[in-house]
Amino acid sequence: QVQLMESGGGLAQPGGSLTLSCAASGSIFRVVAMGWYRQAPGNERELVASVNAGGGYNYADSAKGRFTITRENKNVYLRMSSLKPEDTAVYYCNMYAYESATRHDVYWGQGTQVTVSS
């Protein structure tokens, strides 16, 4: 069973920084892509940033220039700088992977709260 475990959320001041970490475990045959999504109260879950196995990156416009996603094997990180109150949300780790040569699925972490406030 594939599991994603996030850490690193918490309280930050406007202009501050936080780094989120996500570790994938379980039967993983091949990772296709990993990324971070977020969901603020009353809003839909939205993509923040993603990286695929080929090294391609995708960032939300709101994240460009402030957030950096990196991936090391089955771990993915999100370095967030110049944080704004509107970055407050639950952040979810996401992975698209194969458990075998033919079985693939999308997996989600449990979410970690990020609050940006003075």
mmCIF file of C-alpha atoms in Angstrom:
data_model
loop_
_atom_site.group_PDB
_atom_site.id
_atom_site.type_symbol
_atom_site.label_atom_id
_atom_site.label_comp_id
_atom_site.label_asym_id
_atom_site.label_seq_id
_atom_site.Cartn_x
_atom_site.Cartn_y
_atom_site.Cartn_z
ATOM 1 C CA GLN A 1 0.000 0.000 0.000
ATOM 2 C CA VAL A 2 1.391 3.359 -0.998
ATOM 3 C CA GLN A 3 1.464 6.110 1.613
ATOM 4 C CA LEU A 4 2.508 9.740 1.494
ATOM 5 C CA MET A 5 3.641 11.404 4.707
ATOM 6 C CA GLU A 6 3.883 15.200 4.831
ATOM 7 C CA SER A 7 5.679 17.380 7.338
ATOM 8 C CA GLY A 8 6.844 20.939 7.738
ATOM 9 C CA GLY A 9 3.633 22.913 7.925
ATOM 10 C CA GLY A 10 2.935 25.463 10.607
ATOM 11 C CA LEU A 11 2.700 29.164 11.294
ATOM 12 C CA ALA A 12 4.775 31.695 9.406
ATOM 13 C CA GLN A 13 4.796 35.470 9.310
ATOM 14 C CA PRO A 14 4.139 37.352 6.079
ATOM 15 C CA GLY A 15 7.383 37.482 4.151
ATOM 16 C CA GLY A 16 8.666 34.402 5.912
ATOM 17 C CA SER A 17 9.581 30.954 4.653
ATOM 18 C CA LEU A 18 8.563 27.355 5.205
ATOM 19 C CA THR A 19 9.643 24.095 3.652
ATOM 20 C CA LEU A 20 7.222 21.212 3.253
ATOM 21 C CA SER A 21 8.446 17.641 2.911
ATOM 22 C CA CYS A 22 6.700 14.547 1.635
ATOM 23 C CA ALA A 23 7.990 10.992 1.786
ATOM 24 C CA ALA A 24 6.398 8.213 -0.225
ATOM 25 C CA SER A 25 6.540 4.631 0.991
ATOM 26 C CA GLY A 26 5.138 1.273 0.017
ATOM 27 C CA SER A 27 5.103 -0.692 -3.172
ATOM 28 C CA ILE A 28 6.186 1.840 -5.776
ATOM 29 C CA PHE A 29 7.366 0.513 -9.103
ATOM 30 C CA ARG A 30 7.810 3.815 -10.902
ATOM 31 C CA VAL A 31 7.040 7.443 -10.048
ATOM 32 C CA VAL A 32 5.542 9.444 -12.897
ATOM 33 C CA ALA A 33 5.083 12.761 -11.124
ATOM 34 C CA MET A 34 4.921 14.302 -7.680
ATOM 35 C CA GLY A 35 3.500 17.593 -6.600
ATOM 36 C CA TRP A 36 1.808 19.816 -4.082
ATOM 37 C CA TYR A 37 -1.780 21.031 -4.019
ATOM 38 C CA ARG A 38 -3.516 23.299 -1.552
ATOM 39 C CA GLN A 39 -7.029 23.971 -0.405
ATOM 40 C CA ALA A 40 -8.152 27.043 1.483
ATOM 41 C CA PRO A 41 -11.500 27.158 3.288
ATOM 42 C CA GLY A 42 -14.320 27.588 0.811
ATOM 43 C CA ASN A 43 -12.041 27.024 -2.153
ATOM 44 C CA GLU A 44 -11.377 24.099 -4.428
ATOM 45 C CA ARG A 45 -8.131 22.182 -4.212
ATOM 46 C CA GLU A 46 -5.607 23.705 -6.593
ATOM 47 C CA LEU A 47 -2.218 22.787 -7.976
ATOM 48 C CA VAL A 48 0.709 24.649 -6.444
ATOM 49 C CA ALA A 49 3.630 22.937 -8.157
ATOM 50 C CA SER A 50 4.580 19.616 -9.690
ATOM 51 C CA VAL A 51 7.600 17.843 -11.125
ATOM 52 C CA ASN A 52 7.555 14.855 -13.436
ATOM 53 C CA ALA A 53 10.027 12.035 -13.875
ATOM 54 C CA GLY A 54 11.471 13.738 -16.934
ATOM 55 C CA GLY A 55 12.378 16.803 -14.906
ATOM 56 C CA GLY A 56 9.570 18.976 -16.138
ATOM 57 C CA TYR A 57 8.169 21.539 -13.733
ATOM 58 C CA ASN A 58 4.778 23.174 -13.457
ATOM 59 C CA TYR A 59 3.959 26.054 -11.136
ATOM 60 C CA ALA A 60 0.769 27.922 -10.412
ATOM 61 C CA ASP A 61 1.064 31.587 -11.292
ATOM 62 C CA SER A 62 0.704 32.428 -7.604
ATOM 63 C CA ALA A 63 3.727 30.265 -6.799
ATOM 64 C CA LYS A 64 6.107 31.368 -9.533
ATOM 65 C CA GLY A 65 9.157 33.174 -8.218
ATOM 66 C CA ARG A 66 8.327 32.379 -4.594
ATOM 67 C CA PHE A 67 8.013 28.594 -4.337
ATOM 68 C CA THR A 68 10.458 25.912 -5.450
ATOM 69 C CA ILE A 69 9.634 22.239 -5.821
ATOM 70 C CA THR A 70 12.346 19.607 -5.724
ATOM 71 C CA ARG A 71 12.258 15.859 -5.844
ATOM 72 C CA GLU A 72 14.730 13.253 -4.626
ATOM 73 C CA ASN A 73 13.730 9.705 -5.472
ATOM 74 C CA LYS A 74 10.451 9.143 -3.572
ATOM 75 C CA ASN A 75 10.582 12.410 -1.632
ATOM 76 C CA VAL A 76 9.299 15.788 -2.738
ATOM 77 C CA TYR A 77 9.833 19.163 -1.134
ATOM 78 C CA LEU A 78 8.241 22.573 -1.460
ATOM 79 C CA ARG A 79 10.323 25.545 -0.424
ATOM 80 C CA MET A 80 8.019 28.503 0.113
ATOM 81 C CA SER A 81 9.405 32.021 0.453
ATOM 82 C CA SER A 82 7.909 35.495 0.608
ATOM 83 C CA LEU A 83 4.801 33.983 2.120
ATOM 84 C CA LYS A 84 1.533 35.898 1.979
ATOM 85 C CA PRO A 85 -1.628 35.534 4.069
ATOM 86 C CA GLU A 86 -3.372 34.213 0.955
ATOM 87 C CA ASP A 87 -1.002 31.232 0.999
ATOM 88 C CA THR A 88 -2.835 30.001 4.087
ATOM 89 C CA ALA A 89 -4.296 26.600 3.267
ATOM 90 C CA VAL A 90 -3.992 22.886 3.832
ATOM 91 C CA TYR A 91 -1.220 21.632 1.576
ATOM 92 C CA TYR A 92 -1.449 18.133 0.135
ATOM 93 C CA CYS A 93 1.297 16.000 -1.315
ATOM 94 C CA ASN A 94 0.335 14.216 -4.515
ATOM 95 C CA MET A 95 1.936 11.402 -6.483
ATOM 96 C CA TYR A 96 1.114 9.624 -9.717
ATOM 97 C CA ALA A 97 2.915 6.310 -9.746
ATOM 98 C CA TYR A 98 2.902 2.720 -10.889
ATOM 99 C CA GLU A 99 2.697 -0.008 -8.270
ATOM 100 C CA SER A 100 3.508 -2.573 -10.943
ATOM 101 C CA ALA A 101 4.170 -2.577 -14.659
ATOM 102 C CA THR A 102 0.477 -2.147 -15.336
ATOM 103 C CA ARG A 103 -1.178 -0.859 -12.166
ATOM 104 C CA HIS A 104 -1.071 2.888 -11.600
ATOM 105 C CA ASP A 105 -2.929 5.360 -9.473
ATOM 106 C CA VAL A 106 -2.913 8.830 -7.934
ATOM 107 C CA TYR A 107 -2.082 9.062 -4.263
ATOM 108 C CA TRP A 108 -2.617 11.810 -1.694
ATOM 109 C CA GLY A 109 -1.136 12.665 1.658
ATOM 110 C CA GLN A 110 -3.258 13.591 4.648
ATOM 111 C CA GLY A 111 -2.472 17.288 4.335
ATOM 112 C CA THR A 112 -0.501 19.748 6.424
ATOM 113 C CA GLN A 113 -1.747 23.142 7.556
ATOM 114 C CA VAL A 114 0.145 26.271 6.547
ATOM 115 C CA THR A 115 -0.943 29.501 8.193
ATOM 116 C CA VAL A 116 0.575 32.849 7.261
ATOM 117 C CA SER A 117 -0.268 35.520 9.781
ATOM 118 C CA SER A 118 1.356 38.239 11.833
#
